[in-house]
Coordinates of C-alpha atoms in Angstrom, one line a residue:
Chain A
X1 CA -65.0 -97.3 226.7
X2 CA -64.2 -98.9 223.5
X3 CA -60.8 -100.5 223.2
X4 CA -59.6 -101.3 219.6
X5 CA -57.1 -104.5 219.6
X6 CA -54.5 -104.7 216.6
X7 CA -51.5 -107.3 216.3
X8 CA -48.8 -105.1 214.5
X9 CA -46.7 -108.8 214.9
X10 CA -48.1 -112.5 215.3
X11 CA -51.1 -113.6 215.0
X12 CA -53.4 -114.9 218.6
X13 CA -56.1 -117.4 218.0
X14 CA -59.5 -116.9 218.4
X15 CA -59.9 -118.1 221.5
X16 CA -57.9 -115.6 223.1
X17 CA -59.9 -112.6 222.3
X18 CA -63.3 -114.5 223.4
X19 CA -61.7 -115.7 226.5
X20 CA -60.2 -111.9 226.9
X21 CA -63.9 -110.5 225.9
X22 CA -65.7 -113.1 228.5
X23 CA -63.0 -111.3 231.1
X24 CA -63.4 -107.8 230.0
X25 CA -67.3 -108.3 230.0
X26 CA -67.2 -109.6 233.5
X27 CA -64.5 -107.6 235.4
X28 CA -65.1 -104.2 233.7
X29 CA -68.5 -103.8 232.1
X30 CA -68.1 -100.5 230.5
X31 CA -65.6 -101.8 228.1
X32 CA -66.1 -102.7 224.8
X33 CA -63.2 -104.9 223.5
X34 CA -63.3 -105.2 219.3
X35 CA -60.4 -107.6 218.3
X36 CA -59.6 -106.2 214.7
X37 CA -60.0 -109.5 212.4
X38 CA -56.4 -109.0 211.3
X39 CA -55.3 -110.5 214.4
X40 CA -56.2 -113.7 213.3
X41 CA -54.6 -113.9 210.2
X42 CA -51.7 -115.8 209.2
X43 CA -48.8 -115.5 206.6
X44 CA -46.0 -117.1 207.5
X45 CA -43.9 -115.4 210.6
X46 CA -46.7 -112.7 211.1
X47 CA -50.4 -111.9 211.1
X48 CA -51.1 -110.8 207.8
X49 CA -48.7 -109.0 205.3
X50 CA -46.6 -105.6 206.5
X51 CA -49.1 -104.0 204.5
X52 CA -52.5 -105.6 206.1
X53 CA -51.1 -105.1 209.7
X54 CA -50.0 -101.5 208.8
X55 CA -53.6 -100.9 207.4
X56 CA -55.4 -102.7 210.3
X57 CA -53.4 -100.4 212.9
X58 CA -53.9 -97.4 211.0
X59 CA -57.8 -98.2 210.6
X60 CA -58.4 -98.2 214.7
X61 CA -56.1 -96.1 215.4
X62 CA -57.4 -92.9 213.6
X63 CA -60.6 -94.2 214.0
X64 CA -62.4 -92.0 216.5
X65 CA -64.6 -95.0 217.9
X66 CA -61.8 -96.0 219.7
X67 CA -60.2 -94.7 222.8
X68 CA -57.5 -97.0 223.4
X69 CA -55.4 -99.4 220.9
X70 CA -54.2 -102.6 222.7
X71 CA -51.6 -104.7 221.0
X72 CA -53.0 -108.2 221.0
X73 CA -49.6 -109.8 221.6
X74 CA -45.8 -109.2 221.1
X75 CA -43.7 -111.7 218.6
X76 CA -41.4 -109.9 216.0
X77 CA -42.8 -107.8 213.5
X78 CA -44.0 -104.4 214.5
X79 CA -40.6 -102.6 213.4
X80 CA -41.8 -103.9 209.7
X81 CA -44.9 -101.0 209.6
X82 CA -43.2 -98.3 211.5
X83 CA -42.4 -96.6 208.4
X84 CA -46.1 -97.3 206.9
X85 CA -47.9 -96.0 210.2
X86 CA -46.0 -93.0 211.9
X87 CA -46.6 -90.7 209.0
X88 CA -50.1 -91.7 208.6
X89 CA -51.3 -91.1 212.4
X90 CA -54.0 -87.9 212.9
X91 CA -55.5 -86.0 215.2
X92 CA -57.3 -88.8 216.2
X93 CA -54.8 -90.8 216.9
X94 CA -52.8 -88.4 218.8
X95 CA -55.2 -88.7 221.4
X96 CA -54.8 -92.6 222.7
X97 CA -53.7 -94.9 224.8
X98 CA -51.3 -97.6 223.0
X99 CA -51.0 -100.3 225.1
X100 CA -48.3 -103.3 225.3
X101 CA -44.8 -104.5 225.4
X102 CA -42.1 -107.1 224.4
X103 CA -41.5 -106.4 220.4
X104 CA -44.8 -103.8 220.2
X105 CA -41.4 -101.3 222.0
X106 CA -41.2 -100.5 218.5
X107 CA -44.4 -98.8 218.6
X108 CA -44.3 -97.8 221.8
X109 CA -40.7 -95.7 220.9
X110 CA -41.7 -94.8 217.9
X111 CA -45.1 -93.3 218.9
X112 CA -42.8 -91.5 221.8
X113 CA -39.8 -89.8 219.7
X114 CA -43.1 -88.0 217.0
X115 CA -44.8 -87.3 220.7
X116 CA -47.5 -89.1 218.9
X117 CA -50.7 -90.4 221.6
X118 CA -50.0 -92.4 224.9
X119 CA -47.4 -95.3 225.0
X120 CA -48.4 -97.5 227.5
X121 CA -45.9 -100.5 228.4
X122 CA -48.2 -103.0 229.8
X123 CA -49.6 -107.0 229.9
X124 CA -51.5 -108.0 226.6
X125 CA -54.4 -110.0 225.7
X126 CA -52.2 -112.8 224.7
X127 CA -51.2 -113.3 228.8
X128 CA -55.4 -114.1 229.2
X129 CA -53.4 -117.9 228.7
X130 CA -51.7 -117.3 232.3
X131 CA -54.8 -118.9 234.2
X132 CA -54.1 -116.4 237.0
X133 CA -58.2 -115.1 237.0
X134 CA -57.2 -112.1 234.7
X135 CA -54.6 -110.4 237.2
X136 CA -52.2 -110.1 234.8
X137 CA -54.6 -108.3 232.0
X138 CA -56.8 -106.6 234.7
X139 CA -53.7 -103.8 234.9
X140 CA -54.0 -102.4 231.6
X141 CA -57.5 -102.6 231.7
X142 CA -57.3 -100.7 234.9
X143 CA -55.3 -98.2 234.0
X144 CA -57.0 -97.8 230.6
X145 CA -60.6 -97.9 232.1
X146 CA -60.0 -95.7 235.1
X147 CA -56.0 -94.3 235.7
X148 CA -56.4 -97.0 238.8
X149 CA -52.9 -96.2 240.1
X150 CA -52.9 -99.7 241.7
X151 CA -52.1 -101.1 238.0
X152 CA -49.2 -98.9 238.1
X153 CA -45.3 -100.5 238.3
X154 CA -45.2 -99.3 241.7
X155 CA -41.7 -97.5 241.8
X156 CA -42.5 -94.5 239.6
X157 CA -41.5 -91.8 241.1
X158 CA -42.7 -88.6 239.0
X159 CA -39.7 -88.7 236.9
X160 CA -40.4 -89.5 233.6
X161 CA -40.3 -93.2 232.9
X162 CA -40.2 -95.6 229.6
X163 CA -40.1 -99.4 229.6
X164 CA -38.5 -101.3 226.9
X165 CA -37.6 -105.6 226.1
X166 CA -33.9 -104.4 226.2
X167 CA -33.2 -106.7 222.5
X168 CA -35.9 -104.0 220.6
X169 CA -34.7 -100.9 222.9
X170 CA -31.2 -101.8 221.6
X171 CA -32.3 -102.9 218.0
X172 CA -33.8 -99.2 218.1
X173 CA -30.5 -97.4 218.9
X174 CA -28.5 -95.7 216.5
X175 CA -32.0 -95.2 214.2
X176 CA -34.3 -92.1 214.2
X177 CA -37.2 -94.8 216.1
X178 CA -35.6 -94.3 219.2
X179 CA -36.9 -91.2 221.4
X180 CA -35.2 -88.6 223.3
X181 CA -35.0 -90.4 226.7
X182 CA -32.9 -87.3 228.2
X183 CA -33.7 -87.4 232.0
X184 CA -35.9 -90.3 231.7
X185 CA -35.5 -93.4 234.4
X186 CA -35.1 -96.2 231.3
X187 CA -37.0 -99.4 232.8
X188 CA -35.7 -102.5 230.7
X189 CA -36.4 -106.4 230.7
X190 CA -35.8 -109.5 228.9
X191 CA -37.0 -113.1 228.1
X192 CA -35.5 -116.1 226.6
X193 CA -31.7 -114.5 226.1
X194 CA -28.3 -116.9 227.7
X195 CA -26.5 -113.9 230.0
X196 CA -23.3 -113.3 227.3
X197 CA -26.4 -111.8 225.2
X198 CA -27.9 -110.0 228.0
X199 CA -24.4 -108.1 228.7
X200 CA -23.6 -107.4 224.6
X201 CA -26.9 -105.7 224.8
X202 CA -26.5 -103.7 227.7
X203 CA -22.6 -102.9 226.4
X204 CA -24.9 -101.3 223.3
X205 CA -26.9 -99.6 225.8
X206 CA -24.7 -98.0 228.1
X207 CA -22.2 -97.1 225.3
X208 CA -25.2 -95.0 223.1
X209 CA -24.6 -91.8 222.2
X210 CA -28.3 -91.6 222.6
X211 CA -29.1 -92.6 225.9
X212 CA -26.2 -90.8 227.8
X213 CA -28.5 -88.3 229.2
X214 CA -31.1 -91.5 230.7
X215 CA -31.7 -90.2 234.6
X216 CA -31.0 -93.8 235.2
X217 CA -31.9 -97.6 234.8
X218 CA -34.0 -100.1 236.5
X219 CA -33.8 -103.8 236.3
X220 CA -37.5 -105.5 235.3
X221 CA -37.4 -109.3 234.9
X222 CA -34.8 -111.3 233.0
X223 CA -36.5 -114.3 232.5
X224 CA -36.3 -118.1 231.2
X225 CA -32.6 -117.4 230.9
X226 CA -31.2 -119.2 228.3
X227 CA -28.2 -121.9 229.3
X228 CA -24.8 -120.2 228.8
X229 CA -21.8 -122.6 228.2
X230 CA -19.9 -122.4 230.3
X231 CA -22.1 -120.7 233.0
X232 CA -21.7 -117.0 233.7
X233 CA -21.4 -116.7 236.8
X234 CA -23.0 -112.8 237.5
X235 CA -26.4 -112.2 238.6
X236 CA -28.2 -109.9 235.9
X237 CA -28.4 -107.6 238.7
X238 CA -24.8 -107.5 239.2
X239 CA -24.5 -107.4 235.4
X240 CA -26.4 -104.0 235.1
X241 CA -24.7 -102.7 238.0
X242 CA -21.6 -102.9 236.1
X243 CA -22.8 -101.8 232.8
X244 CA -24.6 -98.5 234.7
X245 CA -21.1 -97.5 236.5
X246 CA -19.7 -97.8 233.3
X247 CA -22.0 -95.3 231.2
X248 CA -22.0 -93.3 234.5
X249 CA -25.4 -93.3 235.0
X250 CA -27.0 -94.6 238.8
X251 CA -28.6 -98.3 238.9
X252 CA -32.0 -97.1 240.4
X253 CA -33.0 -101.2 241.4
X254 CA -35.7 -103.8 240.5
X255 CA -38.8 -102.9 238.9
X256 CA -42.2 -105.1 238.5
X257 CA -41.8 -105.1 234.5
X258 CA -41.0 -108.0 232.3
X259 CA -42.1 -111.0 230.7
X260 CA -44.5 -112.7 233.7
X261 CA -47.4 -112.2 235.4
X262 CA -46.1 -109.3 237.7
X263 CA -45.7 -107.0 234.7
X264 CA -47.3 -103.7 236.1
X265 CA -47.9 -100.5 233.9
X266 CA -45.9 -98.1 233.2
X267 CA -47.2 -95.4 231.1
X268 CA -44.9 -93.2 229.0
X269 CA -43.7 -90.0 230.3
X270 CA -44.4 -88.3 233.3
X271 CA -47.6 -89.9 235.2
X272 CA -50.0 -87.5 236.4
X273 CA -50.4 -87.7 240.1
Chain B
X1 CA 7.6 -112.2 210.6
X2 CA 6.6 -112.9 214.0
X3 CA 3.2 -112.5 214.9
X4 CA 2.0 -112.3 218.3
X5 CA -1.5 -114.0 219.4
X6 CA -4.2 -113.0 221.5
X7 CA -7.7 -114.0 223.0
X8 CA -9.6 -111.0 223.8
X9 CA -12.6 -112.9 224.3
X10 CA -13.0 -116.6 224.7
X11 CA -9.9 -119.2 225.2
X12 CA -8.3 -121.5 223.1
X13 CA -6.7 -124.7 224.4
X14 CA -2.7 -125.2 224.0
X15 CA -3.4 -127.7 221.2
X16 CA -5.1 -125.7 218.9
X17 CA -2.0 -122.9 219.2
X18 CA 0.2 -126.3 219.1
X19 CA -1.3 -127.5 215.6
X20 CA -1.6 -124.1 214.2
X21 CA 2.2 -123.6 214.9
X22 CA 2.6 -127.0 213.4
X23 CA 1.0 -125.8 210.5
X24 CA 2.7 -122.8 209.9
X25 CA 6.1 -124.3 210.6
X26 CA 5.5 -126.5 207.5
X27 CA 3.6 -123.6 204.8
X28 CA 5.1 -120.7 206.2
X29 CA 8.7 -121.2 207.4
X30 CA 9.6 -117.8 207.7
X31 CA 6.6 -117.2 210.2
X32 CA 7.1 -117.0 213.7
X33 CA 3.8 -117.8 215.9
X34 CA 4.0 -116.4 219.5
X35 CA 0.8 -117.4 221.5
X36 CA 0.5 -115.4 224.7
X37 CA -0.5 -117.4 227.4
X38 CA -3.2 -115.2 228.3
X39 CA -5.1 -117.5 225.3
X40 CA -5.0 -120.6 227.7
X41 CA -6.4 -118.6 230.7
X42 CA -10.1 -119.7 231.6
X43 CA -12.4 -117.2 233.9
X44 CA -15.9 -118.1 233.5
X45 CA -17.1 -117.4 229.8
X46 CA -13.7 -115.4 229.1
X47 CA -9.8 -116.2 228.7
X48 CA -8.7 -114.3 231.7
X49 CA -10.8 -111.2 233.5
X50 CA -11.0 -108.0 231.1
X51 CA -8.0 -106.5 232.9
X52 CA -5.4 -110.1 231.8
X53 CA -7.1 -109.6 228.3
X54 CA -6.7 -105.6 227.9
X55 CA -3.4 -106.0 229.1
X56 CA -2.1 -109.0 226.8
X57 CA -3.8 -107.3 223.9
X58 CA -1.6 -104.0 224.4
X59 CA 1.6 -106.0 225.9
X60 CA 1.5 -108.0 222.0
X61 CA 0.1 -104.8 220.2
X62 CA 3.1 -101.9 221.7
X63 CA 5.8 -104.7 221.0
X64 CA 7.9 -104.0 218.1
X65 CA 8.8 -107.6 218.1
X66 CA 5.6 -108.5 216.6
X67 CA 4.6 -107.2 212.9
X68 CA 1.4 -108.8 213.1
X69 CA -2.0 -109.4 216.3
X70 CA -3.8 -112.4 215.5
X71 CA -6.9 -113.0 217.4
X72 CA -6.5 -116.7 218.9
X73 CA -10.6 -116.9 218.4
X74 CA -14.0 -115.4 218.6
X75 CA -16.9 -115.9 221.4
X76 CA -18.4 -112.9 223.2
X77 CA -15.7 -110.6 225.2
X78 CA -13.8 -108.4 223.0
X79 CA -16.3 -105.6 223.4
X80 CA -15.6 -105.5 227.0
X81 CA -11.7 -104.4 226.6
X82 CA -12.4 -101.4 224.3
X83 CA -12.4 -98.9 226.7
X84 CA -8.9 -100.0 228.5
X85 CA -7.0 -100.6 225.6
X86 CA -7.5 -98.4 222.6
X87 CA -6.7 -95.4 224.1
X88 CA -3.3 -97.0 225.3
X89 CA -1.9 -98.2 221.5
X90 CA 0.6 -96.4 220.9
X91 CA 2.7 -95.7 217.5
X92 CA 4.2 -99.4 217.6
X93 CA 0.6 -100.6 217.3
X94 CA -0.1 -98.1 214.6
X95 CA 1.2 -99.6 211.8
X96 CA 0.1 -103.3 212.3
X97 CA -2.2 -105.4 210.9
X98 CA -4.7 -107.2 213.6
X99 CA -6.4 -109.7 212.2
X100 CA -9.6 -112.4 213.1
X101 CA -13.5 -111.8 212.7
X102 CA -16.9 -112.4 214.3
X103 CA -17.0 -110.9 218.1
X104 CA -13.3 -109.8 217.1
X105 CA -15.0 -107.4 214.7
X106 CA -15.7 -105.2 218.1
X107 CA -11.4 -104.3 217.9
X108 CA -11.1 -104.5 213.9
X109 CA -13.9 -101.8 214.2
X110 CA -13.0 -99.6 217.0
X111 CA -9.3 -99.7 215.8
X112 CA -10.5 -98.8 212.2
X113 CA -12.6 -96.4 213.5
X114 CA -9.8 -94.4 215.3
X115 CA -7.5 -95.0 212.1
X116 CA -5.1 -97.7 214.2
X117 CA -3.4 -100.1 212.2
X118 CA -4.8 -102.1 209.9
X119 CA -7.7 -104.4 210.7
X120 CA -8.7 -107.8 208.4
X121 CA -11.7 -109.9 208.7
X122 CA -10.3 -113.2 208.4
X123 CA -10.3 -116.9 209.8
X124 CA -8.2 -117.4 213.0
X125 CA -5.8 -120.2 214.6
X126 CA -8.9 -121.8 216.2
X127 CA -9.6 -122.8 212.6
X128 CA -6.8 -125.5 212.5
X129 CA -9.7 -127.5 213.8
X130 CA -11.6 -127.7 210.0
X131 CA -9.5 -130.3 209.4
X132 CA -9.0 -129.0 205.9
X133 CA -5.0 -129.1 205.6
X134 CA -5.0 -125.2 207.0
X135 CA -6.7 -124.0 204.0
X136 CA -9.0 -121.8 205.7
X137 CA -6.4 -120.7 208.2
X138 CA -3.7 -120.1 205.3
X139 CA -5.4 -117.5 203.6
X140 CA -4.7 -115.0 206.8
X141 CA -1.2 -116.2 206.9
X142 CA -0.5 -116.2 203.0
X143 CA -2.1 -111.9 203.2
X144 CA -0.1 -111.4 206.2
X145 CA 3.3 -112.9 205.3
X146 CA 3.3 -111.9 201.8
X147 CA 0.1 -109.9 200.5
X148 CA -0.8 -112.7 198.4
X149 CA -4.1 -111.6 196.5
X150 CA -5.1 -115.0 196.2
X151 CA -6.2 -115.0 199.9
X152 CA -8.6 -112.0 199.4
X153 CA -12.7 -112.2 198.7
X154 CA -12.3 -112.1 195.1
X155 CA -15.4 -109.6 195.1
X156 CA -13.1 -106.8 196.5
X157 CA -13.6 -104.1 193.7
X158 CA -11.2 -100.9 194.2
X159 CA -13.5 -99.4 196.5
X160 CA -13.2 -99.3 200.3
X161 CA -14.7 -102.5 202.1
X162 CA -15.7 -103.8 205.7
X163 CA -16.6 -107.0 206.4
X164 CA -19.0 -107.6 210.0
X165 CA -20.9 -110.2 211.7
X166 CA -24.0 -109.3 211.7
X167 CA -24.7 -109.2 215.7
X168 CA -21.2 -107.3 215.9
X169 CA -22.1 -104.2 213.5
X170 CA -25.4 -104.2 215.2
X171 CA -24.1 -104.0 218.6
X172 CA -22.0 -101.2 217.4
X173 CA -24.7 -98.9 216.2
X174 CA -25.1 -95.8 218.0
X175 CA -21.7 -96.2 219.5
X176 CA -18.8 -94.3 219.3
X177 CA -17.1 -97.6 218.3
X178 CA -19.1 -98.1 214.9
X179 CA -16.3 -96.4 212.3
X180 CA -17.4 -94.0 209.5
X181 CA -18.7 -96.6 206.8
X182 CA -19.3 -93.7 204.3
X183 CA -18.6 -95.0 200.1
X184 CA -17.7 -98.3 201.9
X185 CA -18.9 -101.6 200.5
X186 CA -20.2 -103.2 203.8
X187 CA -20.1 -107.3 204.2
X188 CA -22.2 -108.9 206.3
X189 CA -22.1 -112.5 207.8
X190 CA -24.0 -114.5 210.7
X191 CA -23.9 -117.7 212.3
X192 CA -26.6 -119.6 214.4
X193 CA -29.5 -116.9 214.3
X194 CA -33.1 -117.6 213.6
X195 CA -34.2 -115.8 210.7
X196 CA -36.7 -113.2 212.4
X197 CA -33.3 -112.0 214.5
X198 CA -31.0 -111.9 211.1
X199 CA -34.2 -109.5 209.6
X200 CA -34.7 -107.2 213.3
X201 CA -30.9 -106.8 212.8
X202 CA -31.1 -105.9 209.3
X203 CA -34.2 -103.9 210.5
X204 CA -31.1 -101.8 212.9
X205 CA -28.5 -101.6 209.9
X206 CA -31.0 -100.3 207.3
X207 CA -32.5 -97.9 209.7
X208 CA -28.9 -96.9 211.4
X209 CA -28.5 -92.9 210.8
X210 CA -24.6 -94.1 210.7
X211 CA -24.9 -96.1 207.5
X212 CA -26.7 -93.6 205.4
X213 CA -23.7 -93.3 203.4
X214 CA -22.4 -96.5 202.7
X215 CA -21.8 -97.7 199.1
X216 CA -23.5 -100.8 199.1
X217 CA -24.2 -104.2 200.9
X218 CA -22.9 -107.6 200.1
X219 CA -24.1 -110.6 201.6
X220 CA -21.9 -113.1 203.5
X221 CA -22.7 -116.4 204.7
X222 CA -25.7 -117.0 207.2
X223 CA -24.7 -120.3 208.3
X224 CA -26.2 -123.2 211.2
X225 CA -29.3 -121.1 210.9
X226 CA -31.4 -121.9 213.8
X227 CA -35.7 -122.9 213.6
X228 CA -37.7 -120.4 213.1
X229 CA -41.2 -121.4 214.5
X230 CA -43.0 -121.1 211.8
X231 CA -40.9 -121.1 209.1
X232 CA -39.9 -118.1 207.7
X233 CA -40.3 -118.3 204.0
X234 CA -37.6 -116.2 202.6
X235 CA -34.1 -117.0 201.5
X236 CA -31.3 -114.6 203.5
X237 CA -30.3 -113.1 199.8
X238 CA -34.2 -111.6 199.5
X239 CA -34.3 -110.6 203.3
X240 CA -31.0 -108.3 202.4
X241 CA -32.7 -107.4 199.2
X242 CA -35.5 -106.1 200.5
X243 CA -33.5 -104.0 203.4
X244 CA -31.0 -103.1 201.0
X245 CA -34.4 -101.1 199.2
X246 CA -35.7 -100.2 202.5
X247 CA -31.7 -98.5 203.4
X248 CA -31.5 -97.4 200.0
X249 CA -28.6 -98.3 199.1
X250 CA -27.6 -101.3 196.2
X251 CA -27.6 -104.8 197.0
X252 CA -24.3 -106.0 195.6
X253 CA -24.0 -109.6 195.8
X254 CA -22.6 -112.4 197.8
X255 CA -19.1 -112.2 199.5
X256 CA -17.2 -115.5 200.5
X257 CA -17.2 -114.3 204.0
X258 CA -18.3 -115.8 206.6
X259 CA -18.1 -119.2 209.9
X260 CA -17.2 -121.8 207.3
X261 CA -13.7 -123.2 205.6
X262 CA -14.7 -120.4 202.8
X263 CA -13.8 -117.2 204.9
X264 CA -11.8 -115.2 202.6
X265 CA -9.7 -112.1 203.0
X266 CA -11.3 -108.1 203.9
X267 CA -8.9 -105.8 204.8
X268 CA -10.5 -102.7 205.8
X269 CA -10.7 -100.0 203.6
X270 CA -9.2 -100.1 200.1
X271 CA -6.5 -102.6 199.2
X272 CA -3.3 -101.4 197.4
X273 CA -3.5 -102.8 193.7

């Protein structure tokens, strides 16, 4: 299986697609990883111009080599070649995987509301850093390689499902980027936010027009919470409780998604039992 | 004129309200300053639970007594009372002005939106504390007591205007709090955002199905303008440039809006000549 790796928003070092290849080539020998050499590039906050990363993604993705398109890392920046890529995708493309999370939601979304390929919210190459033997990156490799529903988030439940960072699902509301999520259990997660953020965002979410048909919301990780002076005082669980009695919709509990190593797949849609 | 103040989000302590009444005593003797003491109420991050804050928001704003709603402040909150309280302003509230910017732009929206009163995005008591004689905090006084034109953002051309924070306006869209912006000249402003989140957020305005129609965009202040690791490489005027393209709709210049001593006067909509 060839596997084509993009990075539609910062730039990873070298060393993390050979350390990522050395793991691939060990733990699943029929893959062939080929890191596109725009990941590496620099200019400024991103890896390479809008234009180059648009052109890089576009490249693999309707390129029939490639079965899969893993995002090399998340970072802001994919939202900048949304309007480059989506009309350019083909039958090629239509017929992958796309695989990450964190700010490659944009994507991921995107790719969903044109019902454009696979979204795949999932661990990234980037996380080969975490030093936990490959666990982390094994899932989407798993799931890529062979639908191993071990990799899976473990609490989908044949509803249709999406997972979103809930700072790029809520930067995507209100715009035509967002998809239909009518009847869909909406996953969401965060990193790096102090809790009065957290509950703005979620006062965005649960007042959408958009989302008001969601079949309801599970809590992923919030984590590396952000001091908040003075404290809060509300669990995010709590927090999202609140916010999901408010737009009426039911708080379905925790789910295994977010920014650490128990991030666990969650494919787009409906998952094929 | 009496003008009744409130803290719908975070508090104020008494001797802000007692230096800002101070102040006005002296520049505007025929004003009288009435600070509910909901603004001195502390509970967690907020001045008083959402209920105390709803309820001193519509006690002050269905009072005849008071011509005028200041907003004591900003600080994350207001959001959180637009639910209980706009439904509940009656014809009293109707035909004042309510007045005070950043998270307050949550109520000078949703009131605008439902055609309530008269919102202004302008400086508020907590001000006093510039420690520049009340200059800042004059210009909402000197537009409230007597429509002094002096006091307005002398870019205010004839045509309907807005003026946002940034983080507010983009928390609004896909509400049904965000007000039809349609032929209106749109002002933005931000404080303490990297610039990555200022461009995602312009990224959410440009792309917002709601502000297809606006006239234009001015740019406010982007002040204390946190580290972006690595540096971004663009000025704030070029960021809204190039979004302005993106939206399609004309840059129009800076505005004298914004967190600094320099906050000028935006009533919504269009000002009587």
């Amino acid at each position: 299986m060839q596997i084509g790796v993009v990075a539609p928003g910062r730039p990873i070092d070298e060393k993390v697609a050979a350390a990522t290849s050395a793991f691939a080539a060990l733990a699943f020998p029929t893959v062939d990883l080929s890191f596109h050499p725009q990941c590496f590039m620099e200019d400024g906050h991103f890896a390479g111009p809008d234009d180059v990363r648009a052109q890089a993604f576009l490249e693999y993705a309707n390129d029939p080599q490639y079965d899969a398109i893993w995002f090399a890392r998340g970072g802001y920046g994919s939202n900048r070649i949304l309007d480059a890529v989506i009309p350019e995708l083909g039958t090629i493309a239509a017929n992958k995987m796309y695989v990450g999370y964190s700010d490659m939601g944009f994507l991921l979304g995107a790719l969903y509301a044109r019902r454009i390929g696979h979204p795949v919210h999932a661990p990234m190459p980037i996380e080969i850093g975490r030093k936990d033997n490959g666990v982390c990156i094994g899932r989407p490799l798993e799931w890529m390689v062979a639908r191993d529903p071990r990799a899976l988030e473990p609490g989908l439940d044949g509803r249709p499902s999406v997972a979103f960072n809930l700072s790029i699902l809520t930067t995507m509301i209100g715009t035509p980027w967002l998809p239909d999520l009518t009847d869909h259990v909406l996953i969401i997660e965060d990193v790096s936010e102090p809790l009065y953020r957290i509950d703005r965002m979620l006062f965005e979410m649960a007042n959408a027009t958009q989302l008001k048909g969601v079949a309801g919301v599970r809590l992923g990780e919030i984590v590396d919470i952000q001091e908040n002076d003075p404290p809060w005082g509300e669990t995010p669980e709590a927090m999202i409780e609140r916010w999901c009695a408010d737009m009426g919709v039911p708080y379905l509990g925790r789910a295994r998604v977010g920014h650490s190593a128990d991030n666990h797949v969650v494919p787009f849609g409906v998952v094929a039992a």
